[in-house]
Short mmCIF file of C-alpha atoms in Angstrom, two decimals:
data_model
loop_
_atom_site.label_atom_id
_atom_site.label_comp_id
_atom_site.label_asym_id
_atom_site.label_seq_id
_atom_site.Cartn_x
_atom_site.Cartn_y
_atom_site.Cartn_z
CA MET A 1 82.50 142.99 133.81
CA ASN A 2 83.62 143.06 130.57
CA LEU A 3 83.36 139.36 130.02
CA ALA A 4 83.34 137.19 126.20
CA VAL A 5 83.24 133.95 125.93
CA CYS A 6 86.26 131.58 123.91
CA ALA A 7 85.27 127.94 122.99
CA ASP A 8 87.81 124.75 121.64
CA VAL A 9 85.19 122.52 119.82
CA GLY A 10 86.99 119.37 119.67
CA SER A 11 86.99 115.59 118.34
CA THR A 12 84.94 114.28 122.04
CA TYR A 13 85.18 117.30 124.32
CA THR A 14 84.09 120.87 123.62
CA LYS A 15 85.32 123.17 126.05
CA ALA A 16 84.11 126.54 126.99
CA ALA A 17 84.99 129.75 129.43
CA VAL A 18 83.89 132.99 129.75
CA VAL A 19 87.17 135.37 130.22
CA ASP A 20 87.17 139.01 132.10
CA LEU A 21 88.75 140.87 129.28
CA ASP A 22 90.00 143.90 132.09
CA GLY A 23 91.76 141.64 134.18
CA GLY A 24 91.93 137.94 131.93
CA ARG A 25 90.23 136.35 134.85
CA LEU A 26 88.63 132.86 134.32
CA VAL A 27 84.94 133.99 135.37
CA GLY A 28 83.51 130.19 134.25
CA ALA A 29 84.44 127.52 132.56
CA ALA A 30 82.43 123.69 131.58
CA ALA A 31 82.51 120.80 128.96
CA ALA A 32 79.93 119.13 126.86
CA PRO A 33 80.49 116.53 124.75
CA THR A 34 80.87 117.19 121.32
CA THR A 35 78.21 116.33 118.81
CA VAL A 36 79.27 115.55 116.03
CA GLY A 37 76.74 113.09 114.97
CA THR A 38 74.19 115.77 114.66
CA ASP A 39 75.08 119.44 114.86
CA VAL A 40 78.10 120.70 116.43
CA LEU A 41 76.31 123.63 117.73
CA HIS A 42 74.16 121.45 120.84
CA GLY A 43 77.17 120.79 122.36
CA LEU A 44 78.75 123.68 121.74
CA ASP A 45 75.77 125.42 122.74
CA ALA A 46 75.35 123.63 125.63
CA ALA A 47 79.22 124.18 126.71
CA VAL A 48 78.80 127.89 126.86
CA GLY A 49 75.19 127.69 128.64
CA ALA A 50 77.40 125.59 131.28
CA ALA A 51 80.19 127.96 131.56
CA ALA A 52 78.39 131.28 131.68
CA ALA A 53 75.41 130.32 133.63
CA GLY A 54 73.34 133.31 134.31
CA LEU A 55 75.10 135.37 132.03
CA ALA A 56 73.62 136.30 128.97
CA ALA A 57 75.96 134.42 126.27
CA GLY A 58 74.11 135.38 123.25
CA ASP A 59 75.19 138.89 123.87
CA LEU A 60 78.88 138.56 124.69
CA PRO A 61 82.10 138.11 121.81
CA TRP A 62 82.58 134.43 121.29
CA TYR A 63 86.01 133.08 120.02
CA VAL A 64 85.54 129.64 119.07
CA CYS A 65 88.52 127.22 117.50
CA SER A 66 87.71 123.76 116.24
CA SER A 67 90.03 120.67 115.59
CA ALA A 68 86.07 118.91 114.93
CA GLY A 69 85.41 116.35 112.04
CA GLY A 70 89.60 115.70 111.90
CA GLY A 71 90.93 119.07 112.06
CA LEU A 72 92.53 120.44 109.01
CA ARG A 73 94.70 117.91 106.74
CA LEU A 74 97.47 119.82 104.75
CA ALA A 75 99.42 118.00 102.12
CA VAL A 76 102.70 119.89 101.26
CA ILE A 77 104.10 119.81 97.93
CA GLY A 78 107.48 121.40 97.51
CA TYR A 79 111.15 121.14 95.32
CA GLU A 80 113.35 119.00 97.19
CA PRO A 81 112.53 117.14 100.41
CA LEU A 82 115.47 117.94 103.04
CA VAL A 83 114.61 121.90 101.51
CA THR A 84 111.34 122.88 100.85
CA ALA A 85 109.47 120.31 101.64
CA GLN A 86 110.30 120.01 105.09
CA ALA A 87 110.47 124.09 105.07
CA GLY A 88 106.57 123.23 103.82
CA ARG A 89 106.00 120.76 106.73
CA ARG A 90 107.70 122.62 109.27
CA VAL A 91 104.75 125.82 108.52
CA GLY A 92 102.15 123.74 107.87
CA LEU A 93 102.74 122.32 111.55
CA SER A 94 103.00 125.57 113.07
CA ALA A 95 100.20 126.29 111.30
CA GLY A 96 97.75 123.82 113.13
CA ALA A 97 97.47 121.10 110.52
CA ASN A 98 97.61 117.67 110.02
CA VAL A 99 100.10 117.17 107.64
CA VAL A 100 98.98 114.04 105.83
CA HIS A 101 101.16 114.16 103.15
CA VAL A 102 104.72 115.47 101.91
CA ALA A 103 105.87 115.30 98.17
CA ALA A 104 108.71 116.42 96.23
CA GLY A 105 110.10 117.10 92.80
CA ARG A 106 107.70 117.03 90.03
CA LEU A 107 104.49 115.71 90.20
CA GLY A 108 103.63 112.29 88.23
CA ALA A 109 100.39 110.92 87.48
CA ALA A 110 101.58 108.04 90.41
CA ASP A 111 101.77 111.29 92.52
CA LEU A 112 98.91 113.20 91.89
CA THR A 113 96.92 109.62 92.82
CA ALA A 114 98.80 109.49 95.93
CA LEU A 115 97.98 113.35 96.53
CA ARG A 116 94.39 112.27 95.82
CA ALA A 117 94.31 109.31 98.30
CA ALA A 118 95.34 111.28 101.08
CA ARG A 119 92.36 113.68 101.41
CA PRO A 120 94.14 116.63 102.20
CA ASP A 121 91.63 119.64 103.19
CA VAL A 122 94.43 122.05 101.95
CA VAL A 123 97.86 121.63 99.85
CA LEU A 124 100.74 123.92 100.89
CA LEU A 125 102.71 124.22 97.34
CA VAL A 126 106.47 125.34 97.61
CA GLY A 127 109.12 125.53 96.38
CA GLY A 128 112.75 127.57 95.16
CA THR A 129 113.91 130.07 97.16
CA ASP A 130 112.87 134.01 95.71
CA GLY A 131 115.01 134.57 92.81
CA GLY A 132 116.02 130.50 92.62
CA ASP A 133 114.90 127.56 90.70
CA ALA A 134 111.26 128.30 89.16
CA ASP A 135 110.85 125.39 86.95
CA THR A 136 109.32 122.41 89.67
CA LEU A 137 106.64 125.18 91.22
CA THR A 138 105.96 125.92 87.79
CA HIS A 139 105.38 121.92 86.82
CA ASN A 140 103.23 121.23 89.65
CA ALA A 141 100.61 124.30 89.95
CA THR A 142 100.70 123.49 85.56
CA ARG A 143 99.93 120.06 86.80
CA LEU A 144 97.18 120.62 89.35
CA ALA A 145 95.62 122.99 86.87
CA ARG A 146 95.50 120.43 84.56
CA ALA A 147 94.40 117.81 86.49
CA ARG A 148 90.82 120.61 87.45
CA TRP A 149 92.53 120.25 91.07
CA ARG A 150 89.30 121.51 93.23
CA VAL A 151 91.22 121.24 96.75
CA PRO A 152 92.29 124.68 97.90
CA VAL A 153 95.75 125.52 97.00
CA VAL A 154 97.95 127.89 99.41
CA LEU A 155 101.05 129.05 97.10
CA ALA A 156 103.96 129.76 99.01
CA GLY A 157 106.97 129.60 96.93
CA ASN A 158 109.75 131.26 94.54
CA ALA A 159 108.10 135.18 94.70
CA ASP A 160 109.86 135.62 91.22
CA VAL A 161 106.54 132.96 89.65
CA ARG A 162 104.18 133.61 91.86
CA ASP A 163 101.56 136.22 89.86
CA ASP A 164 101.66 134.17 86.94
CA LEU A 165 101.11 130.63 89.13
CA HIS A 166 98.28 132.36 91.01
CA ALA A 167 96.91 133.52 87.67
CA LEU A 168 97.25 129.69 86.23
CA LEU A 169 95.59 128.30 89.02
CA ALA A 170 92.90 130.12 89.20
CA ALA A 171 91.97 130.44 84.89
CA ALA A 172 91.90 127.14 85.74
CA LYS A 173 89.30 126.93 88.52
CA VAL A 174 91.38 126.35 91.26
CA PRO A 175 91.01 127.89 94.36
CA VAL A 176 94.01 129.35 95.06
CA THR A 177 95.40 132.04 97.88
CA ALA A 178 99.29 133.26 97.32
CA ALA A 179 101.38 134.26 100.52
CA ASP A 180 104.61 135.25 100.66
CA ASN A 181 107.58 132.41 100.19
CA VAL A 182 108.32 130.27 103.15
CA LEU A 183 112.17 129.94 102.22
CA PRO A 184 113.25 133.07 100.66
CA ARG A 185 116.74 132.16 101.52
CA ILE A 186 119.12 128.94 102.47
CA GLY A 187 118.16 129.07 105.99
CA VAL A 188 115.61 131.69 106.46
CA LEU A 189 112.09 130.13 107.60
CA THR A 190 109.60 132.25 107.15
CA PRO A 191 106.25 130.68 108.34
CA ALA A 192 103.80 133.94 109.44
CA PRO A 193 102.76 134.62 105.73
CA ALA A 194 101.88 130.27 104.81
CA ARG A 195 100.57 130.04 108.31
CA ALA A 196 97.68 133.39 107.86
CA ALA A 197 96.98 131.98 105.06
CA ILE A 198 96.59 128.73 105.20
CA ARG A 199 94.18 130.19 108.78
CA GLU A 200 92.37 132.27 106.02
CA VAL A 201 91.57 128.92 103.47
CA PHE A 202 90.72 126.44 107.24
CA LEU A 203 88.23 129.22 108.02
CA ARG A 204 86.85 129.80 104.29
CA HIS A 205 86.31 126.64 103.00
CA VAL A 206 86.82 123.79 105.37
CA ILE A 207 85.02 124.60 108.40
CA GLY A 208 82.01 124.76 106.55
CA GLY A 209 82.64 121.92 103.78
CA LYS A 210 82.73 119.40 106.73
CA LYS A 211 79.28 119.70 107.39
CA LEU A 212 79.56 119.68 111.00
CA SER A 213 76.50 121.96 111.86
CA ARG A 214 73.36 123.39 109.30
CA GLY A 215 73.72 126.80 108.22
CA GLY A 216 76.17 129.41 108.81
CA ARG A 217 76.49 130.50 112.25
CA PHE A 218 79.09 127.48 112.78
CA ALA A 219 81.73 128.71 110.44
CA ARG A 220 81.13 132.56 111.62
CA LEU A 221 81.75 131.50 115.15
CA VAL A 222 85.38 129.69 114.25
CA ARG A 223 88.20 132.16 114.57
CA ALA A 224 90.93 129.15 113.52
CA ALA A 225 92.00 125.58 113.72
CA THR A 226 92.28 124.33 117.48
CA PRO A 227 96.32 123.88 117.29
CA ASP A 228 96.65 127.04 115.81
CA ALA A 229 95.51 128.51 118.42
CA VAL A 230 97.45 126.81 121.16
CA LEU A 231 100.84 127.54 119.60
CA THR A 232 99.14 130.93 119.80
CA GLY A 233 98.50 130.69 123.02
CA VAL A 234 102.22 129.57 124.09
CA GLU A 235 103.71 131.99 121.91
CA VAL A 236 101.78 134.59 124.00
CA LEU A 237 102.82 132.49 127.37
CA ALA A 238 106.24 132.32 126.43
CA ASP A 239 106.62 135.73 125.69
CA ALA A 240 105.08 136.90 129.09
CA LEU A 241 107.30 135.01 130.77
CA GLY A 242 110.59 136.19 128.64
CA GLY A 243 112.15 132.92 128.40
CA ASP A 244 112.04 129.20 126.49
CA LEU A 245 108.84 127.35 126.89
CA ALA A 246 106.93 123.57 126.13
CA VAL A 247 103.89 122.44 126.33
CA VAL A 248 103.28 118.37 125.79
CA ASP A 249 99.18 117.59 125.20
CA VAL A 250 97.74 114.04 125.55
CA GLY A 251 94.79 113.69 123.70
CA GLY A 252 92.90 110.43 122.41
CA ALA A 253 94.36 109.99 118.51
CA THR A 254 97.65 112.34 118.51
CA THR A 255 99.82 113.65 121.60
CA ASP A 256 101.44 117.13 120.60
CA VAL A 257 104.70 119.03 121.50
CA TYR A 258 104.62 122.61 121.21
CA SER A 259 107.91 124.60 121.57
CA VAL A 260 109.28 128.21 121.95
CA LEU A 261 112.75 128.81 121.50
CA THR A 262 114.84 132.03 121.97
CA PRO A 263 116.84 132.56 118.80
CA ASP A 264 120.34 131.66 118.60
CA GLU A 265 122.26 133.02 115.76
CA ARG A 266 124.77 130.90 116.05
CA ASP A 267 122.34 128.27 115.00
CA CYS A 268 120.92 129.82 111.80
CA GLY A 269 121.90 130.48 108.25
CA PRO A 270 123.01 127.50 105.80
CA SER A 271 125.66 126.24 107.43
CA GLN A 272 123.39 124.49 110.29
CA GLU A 273 120.16 124.26 108.79
CA VAL A 274 119.38 124.94 104.94
CA ALA A 275 115.44 124.48 105.60
CA GLY A 276 115.64 126.85 108.13
CA THR A 277 115.15 126.87 112.10
CA LEU A 278 111.65 127.30 113.33
CA TRP A 279 112.10 128.99 116.40
CA ARG A 280 108.52 128.51 117.63
CA ALA A 281 107.62 125.28 116.22
CA ARG A 282 104.64 122.50 117.13
CA THR A 283 105.11 118.95 115.91
CA VAL A 284 102.39 116.21 115.74
CA GLU A 285 102.52 112.26 117.57
CA GLY A 286 99.41 110.45 115.15
CA ASP A 287 100.67 107.26 116.53
CA LEU A 288 100.71 107.94 120.28
CA GLY A 289 97.46 109.05 121.86
CA MET A 290 95.48 107.68 124.90
CA ARG A 291 92.01 105.84 123.04
CA TRP A 292 92.59 106.15 119.26
CA SER A 293 96.03 105.58 119.10
CA ALA A 294 97.29 103.76 122.82
CA PRO A 295 98.68 100.86 121.27
CA GLY A 296 101.10 102.94 118.92
CA VAL A 297 102.01 104.12 122.57
CA VAL A 298 103.00 100.65 123.39
CA ARG A 299 104.96 99.98 120.46
CA ALA A 300 106.87 103.15 120.69
CA ALA A 301 107.87 102.90 124.01
CA ALA A 302 109.24 99.15 123.33
CA GLU A 303 110.74 100.34 120.44
CA GLU A 304 112.16 103.33 122.44
CA ARG A 305 113.07 100.19 125.63
CA LEU A 306 110.86 102.54 127.69
CA LEU A 307 108.94 99.07 129.36
CA ALA A 308 109.58 97.32 132.24
CA ALA A 309 110.44 93.55 132.07
CA GLY A 310 107.06 91.79 131.98
CA GLU A 311 105.12 94.80 131.48
CA GLU A 312 104.43 94.78 127.13
CA ASP A 313 102.08 92.53 127.47
CA ASP A 314 99.81 93.91 130.12
CA LEU A 315 99.84 97.35 129.01
CA ALA A 316 99.27 96.36 125.31
CA ALA A 317 96.12 94.76 126.52
CA ALA A 318 94.97 97.82 128.31
CA ALA A 319 95.91 99.65 125.39
CA ALA A 320 93.61 97.46 123.08
CA VAL A 321 90.51 98.07 125.16
CA ARG A 322 91.26 101.89 125.15
CA ALA A 323 91.25 101.79 121.21
CA ALA A 324 88.40 99.67 120.81
CA ASP A 325 85.81 102.33 122.80
CA PRO A 326 87.17 105.49 122.59
CA GLY A 327 84.86 106.56 125.70
CA PHE A 328 87.11 104.50 127.79
CA LEU A 329 86.42 106.26 130.95
CA PRO A 330 88.86 104.64 134.13
CA ALA A 331 86.30 102.38 136.62
CA ASP A 332 88.60 101.62 138.90
CA ASP A 333 93.00 101.99 140.68
CA ALA A 334 94.09 99.70 137.69
CA ASP A 335 92.10 101.70 135.17
CA ARG A 336 94.23 104.89 135.95
CA ALA A 337 97.36 103.42 136.84
CA ALA A 338 97.16 101.85 133.16
CA ASP A 339 96.34 105.58 131.94
CA ARG A 340 98.40 107.19 134.02
CA ARG A 341 101.04 104.20 132.40
CA ILE A 342 100.21 105.30 129.05
CA ALA A 343 99.76 108.94 129.11
CA ALA A 344 104.23 109.39 131.05
CA LEU A 345 105.29 106.92 128.23
CA ALA A 346 103.06 108.83 125.16
CA ALA A 347 104.60 112.39 126.74
CA THR A 348 108.48 110.38 127.46
CA VAL A 349 108.29 109.18 123.07
CA ALA A 350 106.48 112.22 121.80
CA LEU A 351 109.40 115.10 123.57
CA ARG A 352 112.12 112.66 122.78
CA ARG A 353 111.39 113.12 119.20
CA HIS A 354 110.47 116.64 118.93
CA ALA A 355 113.35 117.51 120.97
CA ARG A 356 115.69 115.33 119.13
CA GLY A 357 114.04 116.60 115.26
CA ALA A 358 112.96 113.29 114.80
CA ALA A 359 109.50 115.15 114.48
CA THR A 360 110.37 118.49 113.65
CA GLY A 361 112.97 117.72 110.15
CA GLU A 362 115.68 119.96 112.15
CA ARG A 363 118.90 117.68 111.68
CA ALA A 364 120.23 119.03 114.87
CA GLY A 365 117.05 118.29 116.81
CA ARG A 366 115.62 121.54 119.21
CA ASP A 367 117.46 122.16 122.66
CA LEU A 368 115.05 122.34 125.09
CA ARG A 369 118.06 122.47 128.05
CA ASP A 370 116.81 126.63 128.78
CA VAL A 371 113.02 125.72 128.81
CA LYS A 372 111.59 127.70 132.20
CA VAL A 373 107.90 125.40 132.34
CA MET A 374 107.05 122.34 131.29
CA VAL A 375 103.18 122.32 130.30
CA GLY A 376 101.00 119.32 130.77
CA SER A 377 97.82 119.54 129.28
CA GLY A 378 94.69 117.29 127.67
CA GLY A 379 92.08 115.26 129.94
CA VAL A 380 93.69 112.66 131.14
CA LEU A 381 96.30 115.17 133.33
CA ARG A 382 93.51 118.11 133.52
CA HIS A 383 91.48 115.55 134.92
CA ALA A 384 93.84 113.40 137.14
CA PRO A 385 94.04 114.27 140.93
CA PRO A 386 97.69 116.87 140.81
CA GLY A 387 100.03 113.86 141.96
CA ASP A 388 98.96 111.67 138.79
CA ALA A 389 99.27 114.66 136.65
CA ALA A 390 102.58 115.97 138.24
CA GLY A 391 104.16 112.16 138.08
CA VAL A 392 103.57 111.93 134.45
CA LEU A 393 105.39 115.18 134.10
CA ALA A 394 108.11 114.38 136.38
CA ALA A 395 108.30 111.17 133.67
CA VAL A 396 109.56 113.49 130.97
CA LEU A 397 111.41 115.88 133.27
CA GLY A 398 113.51 112.75 134.19
CA ASP A 399 113.95 111.31 130.94
CA HIS A 400 118.06 110.91 130.90
CA ALA A 401 118.47 108.26 128.56
CA GLY A 402 116.01 109.56 125.71
CA GLY A 403 118.71 111.47 124.16
CA TRP A 404 117.91 114.40 124.17
CA PRO A 405 119.09 117.73 126.17
CA LEU A 406 116.37 117.72 129.32
CA PRO A 407 115.42 121.47 130.83
CA ARG A 408 118.08 122.03 133.25
CA ALA A 409 115.35 123.60 135.74
CA ALA A 410 111.56 123.29 134.34
CA ARG A 411 108.92 123.70 136.64
CA ALA A 412 105.80 121.51 135.67
CA VAL A 413 102.70 122.94 135.39
CA VAL A 414 99.23 121.37 134.29
CA ASP A 415 96.70 123.66 132.28
CA VAL A 416 93.83 122.20 134.20
CA ASP A 417 91.31 125.07 133.42
CA TYR A 418 92.25 124.32 129.03
CA VAL A 419 93.33 128.27 128.97
CA LEU A 420 96.06 128.30 126.46
CA ALA A 421 93.21 127.62 123.63
CA ALA A 422 91.77 130.69 125.18
CA GLY A 423 94.58 132.85 125.83
CA GLY A 424 95.55 131.75 122.10
CA LEU A 425 92.16 132.73 120.55
CA LEU A 426 91.69 136.22 122.19
CA ALA A 427 95.88 137.68 120.78
CA ALA A 428 94.71 139.44 118.61
CA ASP A 429 91.85 141.11 119.48
CA HIS A 430 93.04 141.33 123.33
CA PRO A 431 96.25 141.08 123.72
CA GLY A 432 96.51 142.48 127.66
CA ALA A 433 93.80 140.37 128.67
CA ALA A 434 95.23 136.84 127.07
CA ALA A 435 98.38 137.69 128.27
CA ALA A 436 97.16 138.02 131.78
CA LEU A 437 95.07 135.32 131.90
CA LEU A 438 98.13 132.49 130.71
CA ARG A 439 100.14 134.34 133.52
CA ARG A 440 97.73 133.69 135.93
CA HIS A 441 96.91 130.78 135.72
CA LEU A 442 100.36 129.07 134.38
CA ALA A 443 103.33 131.08 135.34
CA GLY A 444 102.18 131.87 138.78
CA GLY A 445 100.56 135.43 137.88
#
């Protein structure tokens, strides 16, 4: 068989799969604890060894993504908060980044202090449509150059001054990569070039800088940030389905939502959304998670009026236990019931925010009525009995009080075999295998 290894080095667990590239079949899969405390290669090699038992894994091509060490931290600097800064934020999320800081307008001393305090791995510098305002982008690039900024910068603003500002930053020894404008015209959002540039910078600068491994082997293996690989997998699955798709990934620290919608020309243009519509979008809810962020789930659920009378105190106590011990594993039926409830609440609140536009920044929200498949992901769903996982997704699809347009006829499925990341990793080199793998495991064939 023509095989490849796909692996995701997560913050807690490293998941590995061996895929038959000729038929898009899953040959083997396994997981091992991520060994951030020593060398992430230890956990990676253990997971791959278990997934490829009996095979010469070292002779196979490896496709690896990573969110270990906190993933990719991105800051966005734009011209105006509701237009280019918002457009940059959406592009950053689509590139698999955790957007830790957004600034708009001319940077001052206090703004630089706040930017440094956010500790970004990469800065996305945007501003001005092509042929539009160039003063703010020029001011901000000049300010970074004079501040002896050393964090990598992706420059994706007004094309009229891009070359000059690239030369300015490079002369000041700022690591800079240029890309096409994220917002070339009002209402037109072009994420692909900046997303590719952010991916390149992540691979070239960030992975090695996190000191997750000794030597250069890990940096050579990694091809994408995990959320970027997953979004690519979501896009491949949506294309295979030929329709709208949504994914909710409930993790220990965050709950991520991905959606792919069919473009509608009636929803485009300056009259609808001046920062542009991102038809393939991802949002990150940093206060919603199963372990580190479990208390945030209870708070958010209370604010959304999702909790039954008398439920908040007991659930808050359970959430506190999980936040204090991120390695917590359910020991009895009561623990498992609390995990199911926290997962259902995290997924429901995250989908509400995503669909209303609160998380994407879209004023009109995201219309998920035509979603064909709702995919659930995350360890709490993968390792749960099928009925429990189905119950979590049923809570999301039955959220009639949430103020968002529910899918009218969505099929719920859980990514039990964790193939979304593998499909995303294989998409560029082996598109047929990627599509076949995702169809087989998530689309019923």
